[in-house]
Coordinates of C-alpha atoms in Angstrom, one line a residue:
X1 CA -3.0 -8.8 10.2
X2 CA -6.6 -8.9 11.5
X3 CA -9.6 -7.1 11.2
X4 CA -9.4 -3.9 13.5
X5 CA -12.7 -2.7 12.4
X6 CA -16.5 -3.6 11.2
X7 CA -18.5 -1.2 9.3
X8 CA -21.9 -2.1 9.9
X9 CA -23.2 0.5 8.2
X10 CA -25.5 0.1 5.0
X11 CA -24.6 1.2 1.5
X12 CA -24.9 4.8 0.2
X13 CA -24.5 5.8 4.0
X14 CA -20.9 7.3 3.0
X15 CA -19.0 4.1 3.0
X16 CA -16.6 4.4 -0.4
X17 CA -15.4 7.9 1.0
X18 CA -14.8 5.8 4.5
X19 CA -12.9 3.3 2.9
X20 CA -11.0 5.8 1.4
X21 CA -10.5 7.6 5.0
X22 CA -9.6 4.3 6.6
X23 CA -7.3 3.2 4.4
X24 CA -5.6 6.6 4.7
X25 CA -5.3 6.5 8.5
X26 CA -3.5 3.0 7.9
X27 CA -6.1 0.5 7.7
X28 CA -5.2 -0.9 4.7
X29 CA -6.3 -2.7 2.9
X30 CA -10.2 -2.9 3.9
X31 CA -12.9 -4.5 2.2
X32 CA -15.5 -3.2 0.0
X33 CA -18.0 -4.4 -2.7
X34 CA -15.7 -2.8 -5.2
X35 CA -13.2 -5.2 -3.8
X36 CA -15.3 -7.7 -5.6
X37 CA -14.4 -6.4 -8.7
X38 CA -10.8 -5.4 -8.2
X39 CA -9.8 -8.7 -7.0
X40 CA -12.5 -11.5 -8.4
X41 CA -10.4 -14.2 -6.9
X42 CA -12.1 -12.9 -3.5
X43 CA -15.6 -14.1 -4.9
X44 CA -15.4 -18.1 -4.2
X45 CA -14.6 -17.5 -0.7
X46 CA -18.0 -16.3 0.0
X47 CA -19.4 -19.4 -1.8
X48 CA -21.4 -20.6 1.6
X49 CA -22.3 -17.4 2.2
X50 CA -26.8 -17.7 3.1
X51 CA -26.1 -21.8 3.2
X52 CA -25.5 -24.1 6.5
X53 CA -22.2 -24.3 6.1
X54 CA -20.2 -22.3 8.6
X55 CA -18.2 -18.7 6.6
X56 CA -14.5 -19.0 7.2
X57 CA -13.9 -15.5 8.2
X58 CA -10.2 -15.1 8.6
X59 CA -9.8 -17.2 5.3
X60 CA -12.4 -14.7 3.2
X61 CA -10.8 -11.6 4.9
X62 CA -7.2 -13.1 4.8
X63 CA -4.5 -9.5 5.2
X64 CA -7.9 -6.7 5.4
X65 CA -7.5 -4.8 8.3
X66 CA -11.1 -2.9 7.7
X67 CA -14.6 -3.7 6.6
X68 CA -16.9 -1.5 5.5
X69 CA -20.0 -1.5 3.3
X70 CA -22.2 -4.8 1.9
X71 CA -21.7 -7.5 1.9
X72 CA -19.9 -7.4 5.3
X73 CA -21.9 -5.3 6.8
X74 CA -24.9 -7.8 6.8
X75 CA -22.5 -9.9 9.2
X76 CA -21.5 -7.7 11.4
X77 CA -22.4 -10.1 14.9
X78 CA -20.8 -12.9 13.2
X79 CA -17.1 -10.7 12.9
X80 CA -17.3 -9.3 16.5
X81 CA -17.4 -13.1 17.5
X82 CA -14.2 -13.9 15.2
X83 CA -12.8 -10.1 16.1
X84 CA -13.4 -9.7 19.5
X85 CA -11.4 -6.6 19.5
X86 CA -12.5 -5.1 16.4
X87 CA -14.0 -1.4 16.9
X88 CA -17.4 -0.9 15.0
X89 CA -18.7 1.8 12.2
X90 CA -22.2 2.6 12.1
X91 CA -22.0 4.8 8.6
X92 CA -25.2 6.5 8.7
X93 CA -27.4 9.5 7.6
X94 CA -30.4 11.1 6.8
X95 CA -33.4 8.1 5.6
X96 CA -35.5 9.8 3.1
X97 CA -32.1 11.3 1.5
X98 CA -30.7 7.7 2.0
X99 CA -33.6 6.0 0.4
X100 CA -33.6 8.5 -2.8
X101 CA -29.9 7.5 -3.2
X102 CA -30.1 4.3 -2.9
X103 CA -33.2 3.6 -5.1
X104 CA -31.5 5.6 -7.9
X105 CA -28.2 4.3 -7.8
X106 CA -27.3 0.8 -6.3
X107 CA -30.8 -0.5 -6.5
X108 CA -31.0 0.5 -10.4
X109 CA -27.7 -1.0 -11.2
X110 CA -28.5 -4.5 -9.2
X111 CA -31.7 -4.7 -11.2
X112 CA -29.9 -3.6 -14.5
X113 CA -27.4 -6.9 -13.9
X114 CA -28.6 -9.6 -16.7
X115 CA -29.8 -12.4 -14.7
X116 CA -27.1 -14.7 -17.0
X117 CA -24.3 -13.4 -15.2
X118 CA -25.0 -15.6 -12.5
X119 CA -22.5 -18.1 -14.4
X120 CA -19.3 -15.8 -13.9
X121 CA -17.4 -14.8 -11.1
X122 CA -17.5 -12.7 -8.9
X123 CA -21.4 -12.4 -9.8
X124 CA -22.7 -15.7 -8.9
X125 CA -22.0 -15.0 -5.8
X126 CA -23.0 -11.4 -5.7
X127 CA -26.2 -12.5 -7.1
X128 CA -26.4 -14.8 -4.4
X129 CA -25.5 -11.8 -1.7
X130 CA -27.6 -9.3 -3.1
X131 CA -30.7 -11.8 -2.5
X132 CA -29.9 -11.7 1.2
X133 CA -30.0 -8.0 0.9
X134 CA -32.9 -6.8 -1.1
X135 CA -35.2 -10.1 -0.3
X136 CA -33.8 -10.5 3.4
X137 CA -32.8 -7.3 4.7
X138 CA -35.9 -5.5 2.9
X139 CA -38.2 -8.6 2.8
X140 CA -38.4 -7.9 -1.0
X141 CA -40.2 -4.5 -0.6
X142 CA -37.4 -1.8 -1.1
X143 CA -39.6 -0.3 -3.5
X144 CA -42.0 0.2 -1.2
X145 CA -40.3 3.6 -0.3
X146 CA -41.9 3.7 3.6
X147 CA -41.0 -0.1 4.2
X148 CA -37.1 0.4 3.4
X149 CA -36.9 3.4 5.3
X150 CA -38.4 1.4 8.2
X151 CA -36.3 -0.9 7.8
X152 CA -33.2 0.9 7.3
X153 CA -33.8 2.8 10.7
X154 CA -34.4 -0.7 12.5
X155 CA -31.0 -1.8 11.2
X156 CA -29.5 1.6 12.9
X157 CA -31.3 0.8 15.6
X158 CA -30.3 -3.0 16.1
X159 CA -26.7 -2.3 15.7
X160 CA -26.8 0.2 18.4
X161 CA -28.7 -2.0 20.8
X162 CA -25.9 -4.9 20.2
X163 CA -22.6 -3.6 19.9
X164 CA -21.2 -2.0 23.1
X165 CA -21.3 1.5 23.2
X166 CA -17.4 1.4 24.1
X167 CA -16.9 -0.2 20.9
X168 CA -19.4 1.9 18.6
X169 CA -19.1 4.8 16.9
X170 CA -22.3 6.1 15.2
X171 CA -20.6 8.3 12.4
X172 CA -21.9 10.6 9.5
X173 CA -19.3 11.3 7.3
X174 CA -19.8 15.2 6.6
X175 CA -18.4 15.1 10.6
X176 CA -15.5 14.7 8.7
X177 CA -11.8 13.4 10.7
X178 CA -12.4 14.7 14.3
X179 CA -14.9 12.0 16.0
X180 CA -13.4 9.3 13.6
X181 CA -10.0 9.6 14.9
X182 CA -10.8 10.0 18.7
X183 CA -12.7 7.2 18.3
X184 CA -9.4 5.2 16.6
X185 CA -7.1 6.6 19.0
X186 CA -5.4 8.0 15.7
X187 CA -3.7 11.7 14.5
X188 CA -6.7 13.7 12.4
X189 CA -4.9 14.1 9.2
X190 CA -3.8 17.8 7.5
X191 CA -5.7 16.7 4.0
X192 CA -9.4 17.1 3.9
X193 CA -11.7 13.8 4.4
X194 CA -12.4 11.9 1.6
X195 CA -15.6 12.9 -0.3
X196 CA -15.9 10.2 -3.3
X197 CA -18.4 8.2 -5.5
X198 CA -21.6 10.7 -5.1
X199 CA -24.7 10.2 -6.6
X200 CA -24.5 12.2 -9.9
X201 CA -21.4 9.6 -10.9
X202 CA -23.4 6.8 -9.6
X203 CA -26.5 8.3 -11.8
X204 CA -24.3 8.7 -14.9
X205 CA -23.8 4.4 -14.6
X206 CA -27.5 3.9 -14.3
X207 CA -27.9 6.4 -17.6
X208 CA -25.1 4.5 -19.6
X209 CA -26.5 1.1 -18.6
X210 CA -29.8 1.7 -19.8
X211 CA -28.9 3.4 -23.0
X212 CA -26.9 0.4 -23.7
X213 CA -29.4 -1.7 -23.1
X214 CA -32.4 0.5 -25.0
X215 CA -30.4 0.7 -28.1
X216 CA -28.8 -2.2 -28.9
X217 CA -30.3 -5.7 -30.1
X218 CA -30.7 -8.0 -27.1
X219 CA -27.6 -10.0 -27.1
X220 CA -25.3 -7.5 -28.2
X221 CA -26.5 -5.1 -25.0
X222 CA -26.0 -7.7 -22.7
X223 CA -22.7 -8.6 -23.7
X224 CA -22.2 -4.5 -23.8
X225 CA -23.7 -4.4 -20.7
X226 CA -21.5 -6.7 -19.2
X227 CA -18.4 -5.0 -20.3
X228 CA -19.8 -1.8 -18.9
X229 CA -20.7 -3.1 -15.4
X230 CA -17.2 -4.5 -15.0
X231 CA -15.8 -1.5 -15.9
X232 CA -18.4 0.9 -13.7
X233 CA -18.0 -1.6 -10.5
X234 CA -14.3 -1.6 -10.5
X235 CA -13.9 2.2 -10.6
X236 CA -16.2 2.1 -8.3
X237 CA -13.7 3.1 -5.1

């Protein structure tokens, strides 16, 4: 198998209920950050990810016939080079609502991580690839709320100006199964499209996280901590 498709769209932009959809029309399996957590043993083949040593794509992908989300989505160029014949996803959706998710959600939980888990896999490496994100793709400023919005519409923008518009499908997810499976050449489903991992779950992590750590002795919460993002990232599909 091979990768048939690239999501290149940024996180909170729909991308869990895509992977979902995907995998339904018979992409399966395809890659997501939770896949970090599901199968660990995928971590040490992003190990020169952001270093000068060439990413073996077909070896860090291996049987996935989908991408979708970050990390992948940050190398989007680099898998229509290995892919020439992959289709493209651009997940997107309203940027002010964006931001407010992301900021809440995702951002919170990444600064939540105890630095010390750099030591265990997968979150060396996610450590390492959440850098790239939050220092590279927002220059460091996503809390600067006008800056990340900026640069999330650039992003849109880019990806639309590169990938051929034959092979790019600019897609919001309340469209639902209709321009998803024209685009795919595929049957649109009877069952409803996937609607998963919104942002009052993702809010409820944040909440437990930080009561965990506000009420325990230091190295207690980060051990509980640590037991509790494991769990909360793996059930994150």
């Amino acid at each position: 198998m091979t990768i048939q498709i690239i999501g290149a769209g940024l996180g909170r932009t729909g991308t869990t209920s895509l992977k979902v959809a995907l995998e339904q029309l018979g992409y399966t399996p395809c890659f997501h950050m939770s896949e970090f957590f599901q199968h660990p043993q995928n971590g040490p083949k992003w190990q020169t990810v952001g270093t000068a040593q060439p990413m073996d794509w077909p070896a860090v992908f291996g049987d996935y016939q989908a991408t979708v989300d970050f990390p992948s989505c940050l190398f989007y160029k680099e898998l229509m080079d290995v892919y020439p014949d992959a289709k493209v996803l651009l997940t997107v959706r309203d940027p002010a609502r964006w931001y407010e998710s992301t900021y809440e959600t995702v951002y919170q939980l990444s600064q939540l991580m105890p630095r010390w888990l750099s030591w265990r896999q997968p979150f060396g490496v996610i450590r390492r690839l959440l850098k790239l994100y939050w220092g590279g793709l927002f220059e460091g400023r996503f809390e600067e709320r006008d800056h990340a919005i900026a640069r999330f519409k650039a992003w849109n923008a880019e990806v639309q100006a590169t990938v051929p518009a034959d092979k790019l499908l600019v897609f919001e997810v309340k469209e639902g199964w209709e321009p998803l499976c024209n685009f795919l050449g595929v049957p649109v489903p009877d069952e409803p499209f996937p609607h998963v991992n919104d942002r009052a779950e993702m809010l409820t992590r944040v909440s437990r996280l930080r009561a965990v750590q506000r009420w325990t002795p230091p190295v207690v919460g980060t051990i509980i901590t640590l037991l509790i993002v494991i769990i909360l990232w793996r059930s994150m599909k």
